[in-house]
Coordinates of C-alpha atoms and ligand atoms in Angstrom, one line a residue:
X27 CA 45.0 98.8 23.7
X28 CA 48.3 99.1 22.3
X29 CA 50.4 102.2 21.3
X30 CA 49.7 103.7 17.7
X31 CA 51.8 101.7 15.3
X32 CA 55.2 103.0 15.2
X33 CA 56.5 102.5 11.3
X34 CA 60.2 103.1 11.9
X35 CA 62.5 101.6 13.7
X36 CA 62.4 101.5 17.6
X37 CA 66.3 101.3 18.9
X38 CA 67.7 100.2 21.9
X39 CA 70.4 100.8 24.0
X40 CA 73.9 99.9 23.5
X41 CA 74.9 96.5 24.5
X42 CA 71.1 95.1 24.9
X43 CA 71.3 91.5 24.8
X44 CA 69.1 89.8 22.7
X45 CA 68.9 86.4 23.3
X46 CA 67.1 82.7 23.0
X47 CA 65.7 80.6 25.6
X48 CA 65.0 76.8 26.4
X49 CA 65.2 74.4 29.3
X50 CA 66.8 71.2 29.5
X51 CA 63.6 68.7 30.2
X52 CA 62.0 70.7 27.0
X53 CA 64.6 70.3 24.3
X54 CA 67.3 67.5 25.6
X55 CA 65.8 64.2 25.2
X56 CA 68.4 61.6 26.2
X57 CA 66.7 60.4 29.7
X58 CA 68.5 58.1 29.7
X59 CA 72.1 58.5 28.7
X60 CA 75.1 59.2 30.5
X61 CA 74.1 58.7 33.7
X62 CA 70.8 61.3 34.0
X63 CA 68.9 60.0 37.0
X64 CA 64.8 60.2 36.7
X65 CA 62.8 63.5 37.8
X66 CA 59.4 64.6 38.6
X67 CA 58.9 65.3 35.0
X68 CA 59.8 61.6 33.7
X69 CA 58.0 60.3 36.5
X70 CA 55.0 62.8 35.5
X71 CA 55.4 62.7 32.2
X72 CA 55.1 58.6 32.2
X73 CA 52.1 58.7 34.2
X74 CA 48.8 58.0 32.0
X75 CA 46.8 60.7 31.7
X76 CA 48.9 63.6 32.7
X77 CA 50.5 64.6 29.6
X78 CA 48.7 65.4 26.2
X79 CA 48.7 62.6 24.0
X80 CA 51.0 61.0 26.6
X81 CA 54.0 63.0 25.4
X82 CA 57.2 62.8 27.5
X83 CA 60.6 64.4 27.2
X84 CA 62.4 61.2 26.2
X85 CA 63.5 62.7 23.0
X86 CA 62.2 65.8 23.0
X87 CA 64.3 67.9 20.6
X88 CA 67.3 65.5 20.8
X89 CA 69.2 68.7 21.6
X90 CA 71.4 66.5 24.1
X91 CA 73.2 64.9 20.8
X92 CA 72.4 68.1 18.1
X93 CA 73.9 70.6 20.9
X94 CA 76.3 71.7 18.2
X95 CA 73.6 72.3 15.3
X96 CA 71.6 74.3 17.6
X97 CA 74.1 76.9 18.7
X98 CA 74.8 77.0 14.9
X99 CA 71.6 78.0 14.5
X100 CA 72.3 80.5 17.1
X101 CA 75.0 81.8 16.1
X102 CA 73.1 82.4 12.5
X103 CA 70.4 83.8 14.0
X104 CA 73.2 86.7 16.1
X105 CA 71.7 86.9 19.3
X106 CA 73.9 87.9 21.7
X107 CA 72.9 85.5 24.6
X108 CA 71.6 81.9 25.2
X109 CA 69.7 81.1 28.0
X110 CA 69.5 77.1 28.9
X111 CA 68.7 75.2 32.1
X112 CA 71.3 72.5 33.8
X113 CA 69.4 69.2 34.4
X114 CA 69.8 68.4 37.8
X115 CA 69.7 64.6 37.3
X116 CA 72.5 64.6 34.7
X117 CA 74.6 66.1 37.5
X118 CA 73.6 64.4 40.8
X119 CA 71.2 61.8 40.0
X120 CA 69.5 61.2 42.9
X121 CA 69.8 64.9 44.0
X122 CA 72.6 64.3 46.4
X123 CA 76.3 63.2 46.3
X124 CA 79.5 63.7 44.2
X125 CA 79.2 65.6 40.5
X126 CA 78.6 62.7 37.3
X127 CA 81.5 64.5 35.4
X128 CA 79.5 63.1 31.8
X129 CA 76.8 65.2 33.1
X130 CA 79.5 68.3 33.5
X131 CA 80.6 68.0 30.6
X132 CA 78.1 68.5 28.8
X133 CA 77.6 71.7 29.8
X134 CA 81.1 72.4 29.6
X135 CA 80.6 71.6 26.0
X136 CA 77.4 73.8 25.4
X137 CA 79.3 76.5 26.6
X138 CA 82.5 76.3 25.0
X139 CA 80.0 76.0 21.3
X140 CA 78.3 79.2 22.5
X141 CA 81.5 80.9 23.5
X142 CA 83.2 80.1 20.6
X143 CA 80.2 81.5 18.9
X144 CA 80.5 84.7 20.5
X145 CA 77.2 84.2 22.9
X146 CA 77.1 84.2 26.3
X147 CA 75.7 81.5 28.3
X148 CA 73.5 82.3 30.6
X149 CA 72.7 79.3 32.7
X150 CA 69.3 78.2 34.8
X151 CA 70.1 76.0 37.3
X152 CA 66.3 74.9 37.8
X153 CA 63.5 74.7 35.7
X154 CA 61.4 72.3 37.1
X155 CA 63.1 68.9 36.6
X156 CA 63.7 68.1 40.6
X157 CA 65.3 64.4 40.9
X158 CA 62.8 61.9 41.9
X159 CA 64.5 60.5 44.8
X160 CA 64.2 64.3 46.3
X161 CA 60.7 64.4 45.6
X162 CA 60.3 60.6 47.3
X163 CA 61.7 62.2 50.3
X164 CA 59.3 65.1 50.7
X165 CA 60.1 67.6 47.5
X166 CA 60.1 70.7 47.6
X167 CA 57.6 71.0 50.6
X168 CA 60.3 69.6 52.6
X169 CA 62.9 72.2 54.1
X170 CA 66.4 70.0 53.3
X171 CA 65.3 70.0 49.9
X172 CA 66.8 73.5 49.6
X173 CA 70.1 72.6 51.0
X174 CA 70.8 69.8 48.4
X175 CA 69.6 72.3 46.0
X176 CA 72.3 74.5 47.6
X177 CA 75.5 71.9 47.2
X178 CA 73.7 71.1 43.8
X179 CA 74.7 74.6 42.9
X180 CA 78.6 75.0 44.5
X181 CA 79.4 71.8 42.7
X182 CA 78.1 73.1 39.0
X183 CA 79.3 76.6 39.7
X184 CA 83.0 75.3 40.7
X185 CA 82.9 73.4 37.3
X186 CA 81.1 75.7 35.1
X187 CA 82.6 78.8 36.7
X188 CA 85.7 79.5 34.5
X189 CA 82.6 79.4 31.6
X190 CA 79.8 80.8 32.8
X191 CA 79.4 84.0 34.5
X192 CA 75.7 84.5 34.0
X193 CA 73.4 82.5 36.4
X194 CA 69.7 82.2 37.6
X195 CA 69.0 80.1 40.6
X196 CA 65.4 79.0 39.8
X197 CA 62.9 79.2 36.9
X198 CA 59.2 80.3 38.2
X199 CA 59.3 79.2 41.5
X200 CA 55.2 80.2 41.1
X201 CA 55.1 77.0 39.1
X202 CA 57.3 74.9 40.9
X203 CA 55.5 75.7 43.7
X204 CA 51.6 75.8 42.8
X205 CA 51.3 74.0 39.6
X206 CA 53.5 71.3 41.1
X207 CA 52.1 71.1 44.6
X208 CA 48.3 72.7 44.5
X209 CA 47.2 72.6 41.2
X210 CA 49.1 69.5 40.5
X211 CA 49.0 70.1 36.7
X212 CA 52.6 70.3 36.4
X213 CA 54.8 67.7 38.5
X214 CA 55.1 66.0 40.7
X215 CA 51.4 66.9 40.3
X216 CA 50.2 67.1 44.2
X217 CA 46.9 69.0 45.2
X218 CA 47.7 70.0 48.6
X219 CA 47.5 74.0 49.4
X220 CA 49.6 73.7 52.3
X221 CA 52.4 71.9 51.2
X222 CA 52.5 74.4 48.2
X223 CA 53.2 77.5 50.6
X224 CA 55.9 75.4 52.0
X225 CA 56.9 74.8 48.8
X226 CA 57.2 78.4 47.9
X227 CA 59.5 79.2 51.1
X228 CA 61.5 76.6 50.4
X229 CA 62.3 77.3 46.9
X230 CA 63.0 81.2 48.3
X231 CA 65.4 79.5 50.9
X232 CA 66.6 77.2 48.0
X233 CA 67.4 80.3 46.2
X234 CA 68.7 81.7 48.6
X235 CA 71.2 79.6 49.6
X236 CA 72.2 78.9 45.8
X237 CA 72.8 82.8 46.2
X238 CA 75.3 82.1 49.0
X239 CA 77.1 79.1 47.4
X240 CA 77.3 80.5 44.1
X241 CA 78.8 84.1 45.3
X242 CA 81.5 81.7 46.9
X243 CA 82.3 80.0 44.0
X244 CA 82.4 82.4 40.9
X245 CA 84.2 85.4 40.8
X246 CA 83.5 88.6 41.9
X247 CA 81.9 89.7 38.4
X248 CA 79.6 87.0 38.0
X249 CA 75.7 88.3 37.7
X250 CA 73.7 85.8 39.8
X251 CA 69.4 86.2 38.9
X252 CA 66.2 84.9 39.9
X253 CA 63.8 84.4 37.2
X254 CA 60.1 85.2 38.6
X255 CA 56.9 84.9 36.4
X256 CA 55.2 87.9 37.3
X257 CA 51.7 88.4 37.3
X258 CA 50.0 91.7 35.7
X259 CA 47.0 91.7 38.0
X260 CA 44.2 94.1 37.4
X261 CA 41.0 94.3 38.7
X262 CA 37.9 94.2 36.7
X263 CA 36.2 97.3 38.2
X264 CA 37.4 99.6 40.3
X265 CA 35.2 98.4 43.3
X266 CA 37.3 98.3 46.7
X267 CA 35.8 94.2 47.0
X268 CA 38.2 94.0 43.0
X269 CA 40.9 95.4 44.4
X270 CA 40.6 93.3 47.1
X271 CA 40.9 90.5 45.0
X272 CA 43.7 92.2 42.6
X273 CA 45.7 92.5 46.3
X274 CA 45.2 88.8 47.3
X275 CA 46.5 87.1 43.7
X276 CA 49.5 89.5 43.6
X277 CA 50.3 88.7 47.5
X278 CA 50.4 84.8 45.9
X279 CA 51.7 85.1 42.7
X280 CA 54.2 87.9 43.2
X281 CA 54.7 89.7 46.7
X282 CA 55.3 86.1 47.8
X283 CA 58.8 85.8 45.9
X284 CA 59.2 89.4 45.8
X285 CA 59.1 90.8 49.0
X286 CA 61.5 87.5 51.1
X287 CA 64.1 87.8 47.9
X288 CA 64.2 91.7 47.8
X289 CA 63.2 93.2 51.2
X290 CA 63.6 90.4 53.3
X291 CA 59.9 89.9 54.9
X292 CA 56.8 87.5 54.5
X293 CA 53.9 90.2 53.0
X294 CA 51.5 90.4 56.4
X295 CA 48.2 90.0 54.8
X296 CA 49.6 86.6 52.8
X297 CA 50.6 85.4 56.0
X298 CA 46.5 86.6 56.9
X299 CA 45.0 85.3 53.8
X300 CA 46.5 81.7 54.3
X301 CA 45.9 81.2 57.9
X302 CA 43.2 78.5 57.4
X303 CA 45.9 76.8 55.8
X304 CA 49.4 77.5 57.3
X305 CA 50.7 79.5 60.2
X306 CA 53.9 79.6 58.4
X307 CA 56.1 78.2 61.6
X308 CA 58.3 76.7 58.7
X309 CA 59.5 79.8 58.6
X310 CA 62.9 79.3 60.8
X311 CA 65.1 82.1 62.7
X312 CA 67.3 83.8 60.2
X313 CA 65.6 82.5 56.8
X314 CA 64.5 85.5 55.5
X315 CA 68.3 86.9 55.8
X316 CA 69.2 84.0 54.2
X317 CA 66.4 84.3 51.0
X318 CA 67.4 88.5 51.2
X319 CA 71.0 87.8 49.8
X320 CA 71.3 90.9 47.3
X321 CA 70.9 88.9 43.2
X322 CA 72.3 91.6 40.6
X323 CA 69.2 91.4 38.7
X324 CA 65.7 90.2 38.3
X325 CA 64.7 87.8 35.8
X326 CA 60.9 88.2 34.7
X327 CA 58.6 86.0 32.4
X328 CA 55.5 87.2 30.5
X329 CA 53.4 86.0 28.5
X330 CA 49.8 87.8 29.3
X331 CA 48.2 89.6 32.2
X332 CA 45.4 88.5 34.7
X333 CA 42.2 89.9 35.6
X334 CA 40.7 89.4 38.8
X335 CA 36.8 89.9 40.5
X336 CA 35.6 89.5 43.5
X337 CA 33.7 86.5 43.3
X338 CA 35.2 82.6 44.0
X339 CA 36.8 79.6 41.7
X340 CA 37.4 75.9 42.3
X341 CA 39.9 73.6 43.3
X342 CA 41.9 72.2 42.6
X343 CA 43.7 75.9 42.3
X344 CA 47.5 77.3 42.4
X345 CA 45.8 80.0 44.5
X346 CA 45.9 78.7 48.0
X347 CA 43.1 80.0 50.1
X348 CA 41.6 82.3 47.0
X349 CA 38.9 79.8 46.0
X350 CA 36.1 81.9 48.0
X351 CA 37.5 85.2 47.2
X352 CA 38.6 85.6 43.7
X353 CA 37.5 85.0 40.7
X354 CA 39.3 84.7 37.0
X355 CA 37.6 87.2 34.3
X356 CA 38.9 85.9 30.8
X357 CA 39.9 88.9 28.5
X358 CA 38.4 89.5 25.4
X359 CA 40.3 90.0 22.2
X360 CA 43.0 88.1 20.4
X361 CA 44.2 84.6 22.2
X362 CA 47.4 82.4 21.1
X363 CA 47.1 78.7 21.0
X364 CA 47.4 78.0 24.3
X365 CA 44.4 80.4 24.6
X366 CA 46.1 83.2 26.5
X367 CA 45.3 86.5 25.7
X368 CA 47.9 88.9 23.8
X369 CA 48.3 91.9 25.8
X370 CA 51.5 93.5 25.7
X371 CA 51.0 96.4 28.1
X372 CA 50.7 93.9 30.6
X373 CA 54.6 93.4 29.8
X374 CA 54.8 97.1 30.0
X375 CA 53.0 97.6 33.4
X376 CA 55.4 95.3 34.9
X377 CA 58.3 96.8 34.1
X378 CA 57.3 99.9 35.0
X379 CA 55.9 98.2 38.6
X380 CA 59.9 96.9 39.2
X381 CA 61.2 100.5 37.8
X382 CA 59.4 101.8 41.2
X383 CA 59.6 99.0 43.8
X384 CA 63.2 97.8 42.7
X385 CA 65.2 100.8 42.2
X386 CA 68.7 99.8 41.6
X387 CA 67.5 96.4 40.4
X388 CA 68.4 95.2 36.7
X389 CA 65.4 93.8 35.0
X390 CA 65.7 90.7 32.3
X391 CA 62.6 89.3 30.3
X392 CA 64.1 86.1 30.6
X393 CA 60.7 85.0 28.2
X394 CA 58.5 86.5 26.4
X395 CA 56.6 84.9 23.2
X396 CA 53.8 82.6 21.9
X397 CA 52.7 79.4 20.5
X398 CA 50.9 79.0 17.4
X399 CA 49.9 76.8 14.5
X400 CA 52.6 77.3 12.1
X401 CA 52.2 77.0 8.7
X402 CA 54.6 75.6 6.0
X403 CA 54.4 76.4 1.7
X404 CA 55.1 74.4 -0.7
X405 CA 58.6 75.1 -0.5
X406 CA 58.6 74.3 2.8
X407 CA 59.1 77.2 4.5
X408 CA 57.2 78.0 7.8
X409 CA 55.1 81.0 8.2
X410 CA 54.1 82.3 11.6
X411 CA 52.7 85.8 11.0
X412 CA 51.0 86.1 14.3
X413 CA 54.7 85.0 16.5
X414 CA 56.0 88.1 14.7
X415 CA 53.3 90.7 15.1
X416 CA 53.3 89.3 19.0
X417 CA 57.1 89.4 19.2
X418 CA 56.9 93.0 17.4
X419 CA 54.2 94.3 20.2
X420 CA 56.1 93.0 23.2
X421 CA 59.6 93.8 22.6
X422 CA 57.7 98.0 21.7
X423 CA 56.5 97.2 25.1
X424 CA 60.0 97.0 26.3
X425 CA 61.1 100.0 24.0
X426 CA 58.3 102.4 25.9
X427 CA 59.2 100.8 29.6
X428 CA 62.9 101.6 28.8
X429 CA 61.6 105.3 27.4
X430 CA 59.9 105.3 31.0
X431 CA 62.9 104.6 33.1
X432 CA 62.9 100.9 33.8
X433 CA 66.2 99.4 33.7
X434 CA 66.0 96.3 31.0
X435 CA 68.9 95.1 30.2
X436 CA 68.1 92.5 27.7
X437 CA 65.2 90.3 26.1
X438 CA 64.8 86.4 25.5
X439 CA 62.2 85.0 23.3
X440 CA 60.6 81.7 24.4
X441 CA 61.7 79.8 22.9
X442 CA 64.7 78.9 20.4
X443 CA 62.7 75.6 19.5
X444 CA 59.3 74.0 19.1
X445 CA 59.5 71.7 22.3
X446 CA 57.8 69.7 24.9
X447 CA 55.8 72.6 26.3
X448 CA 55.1 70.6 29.3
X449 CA 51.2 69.2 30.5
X450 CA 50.6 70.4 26.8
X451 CA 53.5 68.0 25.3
X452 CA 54.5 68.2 21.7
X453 CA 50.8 69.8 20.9
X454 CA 51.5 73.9 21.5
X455 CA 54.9 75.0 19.4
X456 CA 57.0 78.3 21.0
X457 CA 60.0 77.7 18.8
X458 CA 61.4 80.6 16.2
X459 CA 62.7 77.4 15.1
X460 CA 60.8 74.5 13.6
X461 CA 61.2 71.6 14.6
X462 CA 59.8 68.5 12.6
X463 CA 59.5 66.1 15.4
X464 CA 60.5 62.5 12.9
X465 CA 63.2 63.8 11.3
X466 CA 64.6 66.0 13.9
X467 CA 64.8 68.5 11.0
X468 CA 64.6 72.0 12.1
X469 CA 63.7 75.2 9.6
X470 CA 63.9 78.4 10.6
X471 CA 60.5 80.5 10.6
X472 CA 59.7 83.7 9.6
X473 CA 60.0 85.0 13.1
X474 CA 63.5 83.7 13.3
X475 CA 64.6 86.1 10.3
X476 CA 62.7 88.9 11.7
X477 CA 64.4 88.4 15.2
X478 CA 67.9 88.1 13.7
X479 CA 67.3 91.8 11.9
X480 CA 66.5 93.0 15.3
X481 CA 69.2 91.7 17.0
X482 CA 71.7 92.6 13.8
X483 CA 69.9 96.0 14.0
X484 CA 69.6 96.4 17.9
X485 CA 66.2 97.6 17.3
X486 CA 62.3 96.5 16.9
X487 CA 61.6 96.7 12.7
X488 CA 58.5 97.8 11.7
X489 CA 56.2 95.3 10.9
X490 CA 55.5 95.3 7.3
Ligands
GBH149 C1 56.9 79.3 31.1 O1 56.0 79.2 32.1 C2 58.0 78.3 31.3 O2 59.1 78.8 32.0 C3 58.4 77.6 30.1 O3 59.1 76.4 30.4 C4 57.2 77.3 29.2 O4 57.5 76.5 28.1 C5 56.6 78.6 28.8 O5 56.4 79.4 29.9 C6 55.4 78.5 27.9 O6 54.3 77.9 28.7 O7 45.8 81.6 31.4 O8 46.2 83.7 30.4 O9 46.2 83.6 32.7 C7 54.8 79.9 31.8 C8 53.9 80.0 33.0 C9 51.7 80.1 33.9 C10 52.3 81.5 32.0 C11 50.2 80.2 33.5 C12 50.8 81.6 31.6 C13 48.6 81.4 32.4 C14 48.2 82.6 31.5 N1 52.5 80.2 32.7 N2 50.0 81.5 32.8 S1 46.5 82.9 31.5

């Protein structure tokens, strides 16, 4: 269902950034060091059964002490942009309290390498690694979770500021949020519906707020984001009782983000859908001012599209209150390793969606790619044909959306390096970059080479 293969070239517009991305619990390692208090994700991670193989991020990509290396590697590969996350626990420990400058400096460092390397950081300041002792309090379910989130984010930006002039508040607050507090396959791995609604408004006023500290501290130039993992929802007829079901799972995975953040307002029938649950009175006076601050762009994830039935699914969900209403129709055709479907027009129909509802709003992939089983020759080289064609398809999906009007300013590939992809641990690999786990070794893969000529180029090459 994709476009006819397009054998030349397919440009871009001046000055699109082409960048890497990673987050800090996935490639840093180093739990322990310098201070780093524990988060959900050591605490999840170390808990027997809820990690693959009982992987945790302990050492992960020991990014923490090859920092230097890896923008190297960047630098190499000539993407314009980098796109990391700040751990939390490296900088307040326990989630509250002064700055641990080790943990500042660290970042300082990263982006002085990057700088100095001609890429612009562009810094996360939450992707999913919530101190412990925040989480022992309540988490995110708890409102004055988002106000430590809040100081959390003057006291980086005041340090980081004269560096970085790129930031995103939060990472997916969808997973935060549903895998974290309903699902419970991500941490801190709760199954209560409730408290993941009140998670979700509380990440929004988390955000936010960020939004309000952060304008405060940089300057005047900065670009503050939200990164959002959008959900192409499509129904699998065109039955009014489908559609039904296509309304309800974008009310929860995206109108719930999308509507407080951008147009200041709870969507009606999500407050409807969820009253068995919630009647949302943890929604305070003034909040949704608060989560409207205007963000100078949108951050959105893909990585395939969702298609929805009338029909009913079981719990434990991320879809609070669907269970009875909805169910999940697997697509045919060709599936990565994680066993997600490849469908770039998803991508596109996105894009296009945010052209329309966000007018004025500039538009980020902040990720977009795929794991696979790599495969290394004699030489040692690793091959990953299928990353490429996958990379190929979704960044012509950009090309057309751009050709349609949407305002994308730039494209991240998920991710720079094989990593700790979360309840899937060191078993699915995302990198452009191999990492041998032993040796720390890491070898570029074919789909690093053919990323660098795009970025060198500023266009998609034809696949060969
Ligand atoms: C991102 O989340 C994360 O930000 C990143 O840290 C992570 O490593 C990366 O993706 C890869 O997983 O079953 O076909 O309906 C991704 C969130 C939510 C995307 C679940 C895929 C299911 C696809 N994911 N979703 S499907």
């Amino acid at each position: 269902a994709s476009a006819p293969q397009d054998r030349s070239a397919l440009g871009f517009p001046a000055g699109f950034r082409w960048g890497t991305a990673t987050a800090a619990y996935q490639i840093e390692g180093a739990a322990r060091e310098d201070g780093r208090g524990p988060s959900i994700w050591d605490t999840f991670s170390r808990t027997p059964g809820k990690v693959h193989n009982g992987d945790t991020g302990d050492i992960a990509a020991d990014h923490y002490h090859r920092m230097p290396q890896d923008v190297a590697l960047m630098k190499k590969l000539g993407v314009t942009d980098y796109r990391f996350s700040i751990a939390w626990p490296r900088i307040q420990p326990t989630g509250r309290g002064p700055a641990l400058t080790k943990g500042l400096d660290f970042y300082r460092r990263l982006a002085d390498e990057l700088l100095d390397a001609g890429i612009r950081p562009v810094a996360t300041l939450y992707h999913w690694d919530l101190p412990q002792e925040l989480e022992d309090a309540g988490g995110w379910p708890r409102r004055e979770t988002a106000d430590r989130f809040a100081e959390y984010a003057a006291v980086t930006a005041e340090a980081l500021g004269d560096r970085v002039t790129t930031w995103t508040t939060l990472n997916e607050p969808w997973c935060a949020a549903f895998l974290g507090y309903a699902e419970g396959v991500h941490a801190p791995g709760r199954t209560d519906p409730a408290a993941a609604l009140r998670a979700a408004h509380h990440l929004n006023l988390a955000h936010g707020s960020a939004t309000r500290a952060l304008r405060a501290a940089l300057s005047p130039s900065a670009e503050i984001s939200l990164t959002l993992n959008l959900h192409a929802v499509r129904p699998l007829t065109g039955s009014e009782a489908d559609l039904d079901a296509v309304r309800r799972i974008d009310a929860l995975g995206n109108r719930v983000f999308l509507d407080p953040v951008f147009h200041g307002r709870l969507p009606d029938d999500l407050v409807a859908d969820t009253a068995g649950l919630t009647d949302w009175s943890f929604v305070r006076d003034g909040d949704l001012g608060v989560i409207s601050a205007p963000v100078d762009s949108l951050g959105i994830n893909y990585y395939a599209p969702t298609v929805v039935a009338a029909g009913s699914h079981e719990a434990p969900s991320p879809w609070p209150g669907a269970g009875r209403h909805v169910r999940f129709v697997p697509l045919s055709g060709p599936r990565t390793a994680m066993d997600w479907p490849v469908d770039a027009d998803g991508l596109f129909e996105l894009l296009v969606r945010l052209r329309d509802e966000l007018p004025g709003t500039a538009l980020l992939v902040t990720e977009n790619g795929a794991a696979y089983d790599d495969y290394a020759d004699p030489e040692g080289d690793v091959h990953d044909p299928q990353r490429v064609a996958y990379l190929h398809a979704h960044l012509a999906a950009v090309h057309r959306a751009l050709a349609a009007g949407a305002d994308v300013r730039g494209y991240f590939v998920w991710s720079l390096l094989d990593n700790f992809e979360w309840a899937y641990g060191y078993g699915k690999r995302f990198g452009i970059v191999h990492v041998d786990f032993a040796s720390q070794r890491r070898t570029l893969k074919d789909s690093a080479r053919w990323y660098a000529e795009a970025a060198a180029r500023n266009a998609v090459p034809p696949l060969d």
